[in-house]
PDB file of C-alpha atoms in Angstrom:
ATOM      1  CA  MET A   1       6.056 -85.794  34.812  1.00 57.00           C
ATOM      2  CA  ASN A   2       3.625 -86.777  37.542  1.00 74.00           C
ATOM      3  CA  GLU A   3       0.208 -85.309  38.160  1.00 94.00           C
ATOM      4  CA  ILE A   4       0.488 -82.375  40.563  1.00 98.00           C
ATOM      5  CA  GLU A   5      -0.651 -83.247  44.077  1.00 98.00           C
ATOM      6  CA  TYR A   6      -1.850 -80.466  46.379  1.00 99.00           C
ATOM      7  CA  LYS A   7      -1.404 -80.834  50.125  1.00 98.00           C
ATOM      8  CA  ILE A   8      -2.792 -78.753  52.963  1.00 98.00           C
ATOM      9  CA  GLU A   9      -0.236 -78.042  55.691  1.00 98.00           C
ATOM     10  CA  PRO A  10       2.164 -80.886  54.933  1.00 98.00           C
ATOM     11  CA  GLU A  11       5.366 -81.207  56.915  1.00 97.00           C
ATOM     12  CA  LEU A  12       7.924 -79.123  54.997  1.00 98.00           C
ATOM     13  CA  SER A  13      11.596 -78.640  55.740  1.00 97.00           C
ATOM     14  CA  ASP A  14      13.458 -75.358  55.532  1.00 97.00           C
ATOM     15  CA  ARG A  15      15.628 -77.028  52.878  1.00 97.00           C
ATOM     16  CA  GLU A  16      12.630 -77.814  50.636  1.00 98.00           C
ATOM     17  CA  LEU A  17      11.204 -74.316  50.935  1.00 98.00           C
ATOM     18  CA  ASN A  18      14.557 -72.601  50.435  1.00 98.00           C
ATOM     19  CA  GLU A  19      15.245 -74.698  47.312  1.00 98.00           C
ATOM     20  CA  LEU A  20      11.854 -73.743  45.868  1.00 98.00           C
ATOM     21  CA  PHE A  21      12.251 -70.056  46.692  1.00 98.00           C
ATOM     22  CA  SER A  22      15.815 -69.850  45.377  1.00 98.00           C
ATOM     23  CA  SER A  23      14.669 -71.381  42.073  1.00 97.00           C
ATOM     24  CA  ALA A  24      11.969 -68.737  41.636  1.00 96.00           C
ATOM     25  CA  TRP A  25      13.288 -65.527  43.218  1.00 94.00           C
ATOM     26  CA  GLU A  26      16.354 -63.605  42.128  1.00 92.00           C
ATOM     27  CA  ASN A  27      18.768 -62.662  44.945  1.00 92.00           C
ATOM     28  CA  TYR A  28      16.898 -64.884  47.393  1.00 94.00           C
ATOM     29  CA  SER A  29      18.435 -65.274  50.869  1.00 94.00           C
ATOM     30  CA  GLU A  30      17.759 -68.478  52.777  1.00 94.00           C
ATOM     31  CA  ARG A  31      15.521 -68.231  55.801  1.00 94.00           C
ATOM     32  CA  LYS A  32      13.975 -70.349  58.512  1.00 96.00           C
ATOM     33  CA  PHE A  33      10.327 -71.183  57.943  1.00 96.00           C
ATOM     34  CA  GLN A  34       9.259 -73.392  60.829  1.00 95.00           C
ATOM     35  CA  SER A  35       8.112 -70.638  63.208  1.00 95.00           C
ATOM     36  CA  VAL A  36       6.281 -68.956  60.315  1.00 95.00           C
ATOM     37  CA  LEU A  37       4.464 -72.160  59.363  1.00 96.00           C
ATOM     38  CA  GLU A  38       3.481 -72.800  62.986  1.00 96.00           C
ATOM     39  CA  LYS A  39       1.793 -69.379  63.184  1.00 96.00           C
ATOM     40  CA  SER A  40       0.094 -69.500  59.777  1.00 97.00           C
ATOM     41  CA  LEU A  41      -3.643 -69.797  59.375  1.00 98.00           C
ATOM     42  CA  THR A  42      -2.866 -72.331  56.646  1.00 98.00           C
ATOM     43  CA  TYR A  43      -0.471 -73.071  53.828  1.00 98.00           C
ATOM     44  CA  VAL A  44      -0.890 -75.083  50.667  1.00 99.00           C
ATOM     45  CA  SER A  45       1.826 -76.871  48.739  1.00 99.00           C
ATOM     46  CA  ALA A  46       2.049 -78.452  45.297  1.00 99.00           C
ATOM     47  CA  PHE A  47       4.165 -81.535  44.637  1.00 98.00           C
ATOM     48  CA  ASP A  48       5.395 -83.258  41.504  1.00 98.00           C
ATOM     49  CA  GLY A  49       6.041 -86.675  42.993  1.00 96.00           C
ATOM     50  CA  SER A  50       8.067 -85.922  46.113  1.00 96.00           C
ATOM     51  CA  CYS A  51       9.406 -82.604  44.766  1.00 97.00           C
ATOM     52  CA  LEU A  52       7.930 -79.367  46.148  1.00 98.00           C
ATOM     53  CA  VAL A  53       7.009 -77.208  43.130  1.00 99.00           C
ATOM     54  CA  GLY A  54       4.548 -74.679  44.591  1.00 99.00           C
ATOM     55  CA  PHE A  55       3.655 -72.985  47.852  1.00 99.00           C
ATOM     56  CA  VAL A  56       1.371 -70.306  49.284  1.00 98.00           C
ATOM     57  CA  ASN A  57       1.071 -69.183  52.898  1.00 98.00           C
ATOM     58  CA  VAL A  58      -1.870 -67.481  54.610  1.00 98.00           C
ATOM     59  CA  ALA A  59      -0.995 -65.396  57.665  1.00 97.00           C
ATOM     60  CA  TRP A  60      -3.759 -63.814  59.720  1.00 96.00           C
ATOM     61  CA  ASP A  61      -4.571 -61.217  62.327  1.00 95.00           C
ATOM     62  CA  GLY A  62      -6.347 -63.619  64.678  1.00 95.00           C
ATOM     63  CA  GLY A  63      -9.697 -62.297  63.450  1.00 94.00           C
ATOM     64  CA  ILE A  64     -11.315 -61.958  60.045  1.00 94.00           C
ATOM     65  CA  HIS A  65      -8.343 -60.835  57.926  1.00 94.00           C
ATOM     66  CA  GLY A  66      -6.012 -63.221  56.118  1.00 95.00           C
ATOM     67  CA  PHE A  67      -2.892 -62.262  54.189  1.00 96.00           C
ATOM     68  CA  ILE A  68      -1.519 -64.158  51.206  1.00 96.00           C
ATOM     69  CA  LEU A  69       2.270 -64.454  51.414  1.00 96.00           C
ATOM     70  CA  ASP A  70       5.075 -66.213  49.578  1.00 94.00           C
ATOM     71  CA  THR A  71       3.109 -67.395  46.548  1.00 96.00           C
ATOM     72  CA  THR A  72       5.782 -69.304  44.635  1.00 97.00           C
ATOM     73  CA  VAL A  73       5.835 -71.813  41.783  1.00 98.00           C
ATOM     74  CA  HIS A  74       9.037 -73.374  40.480  1.00 98.00           C
ATOM     75  CA  PRO A  75       9.901 -71.754  37.103  1.00 98.00           C
ATOM     76  CA  GLU A  76       9.740 -75.109  35.270  1.00 97.00           C
ATOM     77  CA  PHE A  77       6.137 -75.504  36.449  1.00 98.00           C
ATOM     78  CA  GLN A  78       4.815 -71.981  35.924  1.00 96.00           C
ATOM     79  CA  HIS A  79       1.949 -71.176  33.521  1.00 95.00           C
ATOM     80  CA  ARG A  80       0.246 -74.514  34.163  1.00 96.00           C
ATOM     81  CA  GLY A  81      -2.417 -73.295  36.594  1.00 96.00           C
ATOM     82  CA  ILE A  82      -0.558 -74.406  39.728  1.00 98.00           C
ATOM     83  CA  GLY A  83      -0.441 -70.916  41.235  1.00 97.00           C
ATOM     84  CA  SER A  84      -4.152 -70.403  40.586  1.00 97.00           C
ATOM     85  CA  GLU A  85      -5.000 -73.744  42.166  1.00 98.00           C
ATOM     86  CA  LEU A  86      -2.862 -72.946  45.221  1.00 98.00           C
ATOM     87  CA  MET A  87      -4.718 -69.635  45.592  1.00 97.00           C
ATOM     88  CA  LYS A  88      -8.136 -71.263  45.140  1.00 97.00           C
ATOM     89  CA  ARG A  89      -7.428 -73.828  47.835  1.00 98.00           C
ATOM     90  CA  ALA A  90      -5.905 -71.243  50.196  1.00 98.00           C
ATOM     91  CA  ALA A  91      -8.995 -69.030  49.793  1.00 97.00           C
ATOM     92  CA  ARG A  92     -11.386 -71.935  50.402  1.00 97.00           C
ATOM     93  CA  ILE A  93      -9.604 -73.036  53.571  1.00 98.00           C
ATOM     94  CA  SER A  94      -9.372 -69.437  54.793  1.00 97.00           C
ATOM     95  CA  ALA A  95     -13.130 -68.995  54.381  1.00 96.00           C
ATOM     96  CA  GLU A  96     -13.777 -72.299  56.180  1.00 97.00           C
ATOM     97  CA  ARG A  97     -11.652 -71.024  59.085  1.00 97.00           C
ATOM     98  CA  GLY A  98     -13.583 -67.764  59.432  1.00 96.00           C
ATOM     99  CA  ILE A  99     -11.600 -65.356  57.273  1.00 95.00           C
ATOM    100  CA  GLU A 100     -13.841 -62.731  55.658  1.00 96.00           C
ATOM    101  CA  TRP A 101     -11.207 -60.604  53.930  1.00 94.00           C
ATOM    102  CA  LEU A 102      -8.200 -62.046  52.111  1.00 96.00           C
ATOM    103  CA  HIS A 103      -5.470 -59.504  51.327  1.00 94.00           C
ATOM    104  CA  VAL A 104      -2.507 -59.696  48.962  1.00 93.00           C
ATOM    105  CA  ASP A 105       0.232 -57.261  47.989  1.00 87.00           C
ATOM    106  CA  TYR A 106       1.937 -57.780  44.646  1.00 85.00           C
ATOM    107  CA  GLU A 107       3.891 -56.086  41.902  1.00 83.00           C
ATOM    108  CA  SER A 108       2.020 -54.695  38.901  1.00 86.00           C
ATOM    109  CA  HIS A 109       3.246 -57.376  36.478  1.00 88.00           C
ATOM    110  CA  LEU A 110       1.153 -59.857  38.489  1.00 89.00           C
ATOM    111  CA  ASP A 111      -2.120 -57.926  38.059  1.00 89.00           C
ATOM    112  CA  ALA A 112      -3.630 -60.429  35.633  1.00 91.00           C
ATOM    113  CA  PHE A 113      -2.787 -63.385  37.867  1.00 92.00           C
ATOM    114  CA  TYR A 114      -4.314 -61.945  41.046  1.00 91.00           C
ATOM    115  CA  VAL A 115      -7.346 -60.425  39.302  1.00 91.00           C
ATOM    116  CA  GLY A 116      -7.829 -63.846  37.684  1.00 92.00           C
ATOM    117  CA  CYS A 117      -7.844 -65.337  41.181  1.00 92.00           C
ATOM    118  CA  GLY A 118     -10.709 -63.009  42.157  1.00 93.00           C
ATOM    119  CA  PHE A 119      -8.830 -60.193  43.868  1.00 91.00           C
ATOM    120  CA  ARG A 120      -9.669 -56.584  43.135  1.00 89.00           C
ATOM    121  CA  LYS A 121      -7.082 -53.854  43.112  1.00 86.00           C
ATOM    122  CA  THR A 122      -6.813 -51.566  46.114  1.00 85.00           C
ATOM    123  CA  VAL A 123      -4.358 -48.966  47.307  1.00 82.00           C
ATOM    124  CA  ALA A 124      -2.014 -50.086  50.068  1.00 81.00           C
ATOM    125  CA  GLY A 125       1.088 -48.783  51.775  1.00 80.00           C
ATOM    126  CA  LEU A 126       4.381 -50.491  52.516  1.00 73.00           C
ATOM    127  CA  LEU A 127       7.207 -49.563  54.862  1.00 74.00           C
ATOM    128  CA  ASN A 128      10.564 -51.357  54.675  1.00 79.00           C
ATOM    129  CA  LEU A 129      11.770 -51.590  58.269  1.00 78.00           C
ATOM    130  CA  ARG A 130      15.206 -52.855  57.231  1.00 77.00           C
ATOM    131  CA  VAL A 131      16.076 -49.621  55.444  1.00 75.00           C
ATOM    132  CA  LYS A 132      17.072 -46.708  57.643  1.00 73.00           C
ATOM    133  CA  THR A 133      15.068 -43.565  57.080  1.00 65.00           C
ATOM    134  CA  THR A 134      15.896 -40.077  58.261  1.00 61.00           C
TER     135      THR A 134
END
């Protein structure tokens, strides 16, 4: 195994990202990432040699708020500090680019991870726009 190399905004293909996401997320559906990456404040990737093993994206509102999205580490590389390092680098770059508040939504089983990354719990709302409501 190689030493993990972290890269800021490297050129990534949809294939690479979809392979990573399908390895880590159950019932994952392939998607196109290029327009998302072009609009991101930043994104950070982790590589084992030439293999993409971790990714985090920071979207933003054009002002002082950044939003952590798509934090993913390949299952064979989890629990090695890669996710924490991705978050640390994403937060540093976000601050350098003028972000004052970094937001993240996550499921409760990830509390320890995100609190360990410096986030504090807040209450937030979520509306699924793909599900019809009456």
